[in-house]
Amino acid sequence: MKTYLVTGGAGFIGSNFIIYMLNKYDDVKIINVDALTYAGNLENLKSVENNPNYKFVQADIRDREAIQKIFDENTVDYVVNFAAESHVDRSISDPDIFVQTNVLGTVNLLNIAKAAWSTGDDTYRDGVKFHQVSTDEVYGSLGETGFFMETTPLCPHSPYSSSKAASDMFVKAYHDTYKLPINITRCSNNYGPYQFPEKLIPLIMNNTLLHKDLPVYGDGMQVRDWLYVDDHCKAIDMVIRDGVDGEVYNVGGHNERPNIFIVKTIIQYIKENVDETVGEHMIKYVADRKGHDRRYGIDPQKIKDALGWYPETCFEVGIKKTLKWYLDNQDWVKNVTSGEYQKYYEKMYKDK
Ligand code: NAD
Ligand code: TYD
């Protein structure tokens, strides 16, 4: 039985990862450590909350005592660090919390894991690992050709991607300096159930259903490389199990789409399945995001060759599954978009 300390497990990808792991394995124990910020929601975990191999602890990854207590009370084998401030637009208006959580929080976890796992001078208990869940955004932006490889120099532009790059560098430093066993995965944009509707796909879905403007930044021709969330979870699972110590693995499914294509796909889906009055007239081109990265595209050859990973859900299937999930889970959407979300939306989009 391996014990995974999963941070940020009440967020979008973290909750999908916990569900994926508990459905797949009987011999893993998961401790979900989440501060429950605006992005964390225990409703996501309803299907596993009574699983005897699952436990939730509300704690902040920056909190030394709280994290230490978890290590004292459990034999943690793996730390899987999802916890982060994750939204680029929020990082542009309020960068400080991104440094706090993404950088200082990660360093706190590294310090505690390193001490808990230590068996001597730079030696550690067998079978332990710190897995950092990172993003392709640390590589910066691509032109019309080429892909991000693990060897691509880091060149982040937004406060969000800079904080993720900094935390990646600390994880690498703990490996290079103290030989702490680590891996880093850098994945492209995810989509799927439980994504908070500040991100493009659920935001456009929600606005279309509510007959609100559909805000497209700049010319809408920025390209993102979309991956269904379960394929990301599969990659993390494989890297934790079989990844070579110290290595970085890029994760992406060669599925690049311009934003405007995504927006039109969502409109079309709702038109066909829910409400024929919606249409492209709802699109509103608004002021571009500051420092907006033009294109992301992952070269996943390393994880394919080394671990046999491949994406199982093609975009055409995944997007329909995702949009249907949002339609079937309107109570979830209503809960997360009440209260604070309204204030966020007003502040973020009023001058656009
Ligand atoms: P999210 O914003 O949906 O969830 C983040 C979770 O972290 C929330 O549950 C929140 O409560 C928790 N959290 C925030 N601050 C915390 C703190 N100080 N202590 C403890 N918990 C805290 O994010 P997501 O989209 O699920 O992303 C998860 C991770 O994956 C992030 O590290 C992100 O950088 C990375 N990532 C995301 C994507 C994507 O497309 N969403 C792609 C690649 C990598
Ligand atoms: P987002 O989902 O925020 O992910 P990221 O910035 O991490 O890639 O945005 C995806 C793309 O969609 C990005 O190019 C910005 C764009 N976008 C819009 O055009 N309008 C919106 O309202 C949002 C939230 C994003």
Coordinates of C-alpha atoms in Angstrom, one line a residue, residues 12 14-15 19 74-75 85 94 106 116 134 157-158 160 162 179 195 206 306 315 317 334-335:
F12 CA -10.0 20.7 -11.0
G14 CA -6.4 17.3 -8.3
S15 CA -9.9 16.0 -7.8
I19 CA -11.0 9.9 -8.5
N74 CA 1.2 9.0 8.3
T75 CA 4.0 7.2 6.3
E85 CA -3.0 29.5 -7.7
D94 CA -2.7 40.1 -7.9
T106 CA 6.2 24.3 -2.7
A116 CA 10.7 13.2 6.9
S134 CA 3.7 21.9 -13.7
H157 CA 5.9 35.6 -19.2
S158 CA 3.0 35.9 -16.8
Y160 CA 1.5 32.7 -12.9
S162 CA 6.9 32.7 -13.5
K179 CA 19.5 14.2 -4.1
Q195 CA -12.9 23.0 -14.1
N206 CA -21.7 29.0 -18.8
A306 CA 10.1 6.2 -22.1
F315 CA -10.7 16.2 -28.7
V317 CA -15.0 13.0 -27.9
K334 CA -24.7 27.3 -9.9
N335 CA -22.9 26.6 -6.5

